[in-house]
XYZ file of C-alpha atoms in Angstrom:
175
model
C -4.391 -71.630 122.915
C -7.269 -73.952 122.082
C -10.765 -73.001 123.344
C -11.090 -76.323 125.142
C -7.778 -75.870 126.940
C -8.713 -72.318 127.915
C -12.034 -73.576 129.256
C -10.262 -76.287 131.276
C -7.949 -73.679 132.788
C -10.896 -71.454 133.768
C -12.740 -74.468 135.202
C -9.757 -75.464 137.364
C -9.283 -71.866 138.548
C -12.988 -71.565 139.393
C -12.848 -74.820 141.362
C -9.906 -73.550 143.403
C -11.648 -70.190 143.949
C -14.743 -72.074 145.178
C -12.613 -74.029 147.667
C -12.554 -77.280 145.708
C -9.554 -79.314 144.726
C -9.466 -79.473 140.893
C -9.925 -83.243 140.631
C -12.480 -85.058 138.455
C -13.881 -87.159 141.312
C -14.696 -84.089 143.414
C -16.307 -82.213 140.534
C -18.212 -85.334 139.453
C -19.770 -85.818 142.873
C -20.782 -82.163 143.277
C -22.019 -81.833 139.713
C -24.245 -84.914 139.719
C -25.868 -83.803 142.981
C -26.922 -80.487 141.401
C -27.655 -81.578 137.818
C -31.226 -82.686 137.116
C -30.434 -84.338 133.804
C -28.743 -87.635 133.139
C -25.659 -88.103 135.339
C -22.302 -87.422 133.757
C -19.466 -89.924 133.880
C -16.040 -89.664 135.440
C -14.568 -89.726 131.928
C -16.684 -86.754 130.832
C -15.603 -84.648 133.810
C -11.991 -85.709 133.251
C -12.239 -84.564 129.641
C -13.543 -81.153 130.806
C -10.606 -80.730 133.199
C -8.007 -81.910 130.649
C -9.273 -79.592 127.925
C -10.554 -82.315 125.633
C -14.221 -81.302 125.736
C -16.531 -78.456 126.681
C -19.853 -79.303 128.327
C -23.162 -78.359 126.752
C -24.989 -75.210 127.783
C -27.253 -76.956 130.311
C -24.258 -78.488 132.081
C -22.305 -75.251 131.850
C -25.055 -73.376 133.697
C -24.990 -75.945 136.519
C -21.185 -75.809 136.703
C -21.238 -72.020 136.869
C -23.850 -72.062 139.623
C -21.882 -74.671 141.547
C -18.661 -72.649 141.250
C -20.287 -69.225 141.885
C -19.242 -67.770 138.538
C -21.169 -66.431 135.558
C -21.708 -69.045 132.804
C -20.368 -66.780 130.045
C -17.204 -66.068 132.052
C -16.653 -69.770 132.643
C -17.212 -70.578 128.974
C -15.535 -67.624 127.241
C -13.450 -65.837 129.864
C -13.429 -62.399 131.409
C -12.021 -60.724 128.260
C -15.215 -61.427 126.310
C -17.314 -60.064 129.145
C -15.203 -56.883 129.235
C -15.480 -56.350 125.487
C -19.267 -56.770 125.637
C -19.441 -54.293 128.524
C -17.278 -51.761 126.648
C -19.373 -52.156 123.514
C -22.555 -51.642 125.519
C -21.114 -48.515 127.207
C -20.161 -47.064 123.835
C -23.666 -47.790 122.572
C -25.283 -46.238 125.664
C -23.122 -43.104 125.480
C -23.529 -42.519 121.755
C -27.269 -42.999 121.461
C -29.852 -40.576 122.764
C -33.572 -40.873 123.350
C -34.547 -39.993 119.775
C -32.234 -42.610 118.293
C -33.532 -45.279 120.678
C -37.098 -44.376 119.749
C -36.167 -44.670 116.068
C -34.506 -48.067 116.608
C -37.561 -49.320 118.488
C -39.812 -48.197 115.625
C -37.458 -49.888 113.145
C -37.662 -53.161 115.078
C -41.468 -53.019 114.931
C -41.447 -52.926 111.107
C -42.070 -56.040 109.006
C -38.941 -57.684 107.631
C -39.403 -56.400 104.063
C -39.723 -52.800 105.242
C -36.704 -53.187 107.537
C -34.672 -54.231 104.515
C -35.722 -51.109 102.592
C -34.960 -48.818 105.541
C -31.583 -50.496 106.014
C -30.691 -49.978 102.350
C -31.679 -46.299 102.563
C -29.545 -45.781 105.677
C -26.552 -47.549 104.123
C -26.917 -45.456 100.963
C -26.885 -42.262 103.015
C -23.874 -43.520 104.989
C -21.942 -44.275 101.790
C -22.793 -40.874 100.337
C -21.712 -39.182 103.563
C -18.454 -41.152 103.609
C -17.722 -40.068 100.033
C -18.391 -36.420 100.905
C -15.830 -36.620 103.699
C -13.104 -37.910 101.360
C -10.736 -35.437 99.743
C -11.575 -34.712 96.108
C -8.291 -36.271 94.926
C -9.330 -39.674 96.312
C -12.662 -39.830 94.510
C -12.345 -41.768 91.268
C -14.566 -40.695 88.403
C -16.509 -43.649 87.135
C -17.475 -43.369 83.474
C -21.200 -43.575 82.759
C -22.468 -46.869 81.375
C -22.367 -47.149 77.570
C -25.505 -46.381 75.593
C -27.476 -49.450 74.531
C -26.719 -50.444 70.969
C -28.764 -52.334 68.421
C -26.719 -55.500 68.974
C -27.767 -55.805 72.606
C -30.841 -57.745 73.599
C -33.407 -56.240 75.889
C -34.334 -58.538 78.737
C -37.767 -58.206 80.281
C -38.088 -59.560 83.778
C -41.674 -60.456 84.551
C -43.224 -58.872 87.609
C -45.635 -60.769 89.843
C -48.526 -59.197 87.909
C -47.282 -60.418 84.518
C -47.708 -64.030 83.530
C -44.494 -66.008 83.283
C -46.182 -68.852 81.416
C -45.499 -69.064 77.696
C -48.488 -69.561 75.435
C -47.621 -72.014 72.696
C -49.622 -74.045 70.258
C -49.489 -77.823 70.680
C -47.216 -79.512 68.185
C -48.882 -81.833 65.652
C -47.667 -85.427 65.704
C -46.553 -87.074 62.494
C -47.455 -90.528 61.291
C -49.376 -92.214 64.072
């Protein structure tokens, strides 16, 4: 089903649960009383209830408050909320004090250092994953070929080296 249609269904159900008849005129009146921004039109509310549009976040928060429901449940449904809760429980159960302390320290690092730490962790994880594989599944990768005389050596300048080429000005002919 389309996200807009699913939202419309949740909106109608929330209106009924809040004791309102799911009609645009009723929602329009209640919404505009509680919304501090520019009033919405009958057509806009009708589009919400028909599944043709989803209101912006500011309007969604007012709708949720009006209907006594959480904004994320109104927008995305209870399934998303459950999956977030399950993910959080798994995180809370699997991580101890030392790991949390390490994550906090990681988050305090500058971005460049975070990138280095991330690469180190991923390298260790890949190495660990390869150790857990049976020997028959590991494919031997041949070493890279030795450089030959026909290959060019490319020098990549570092920030310390100058990348500007020093050339002599060309002499002009005949002027």
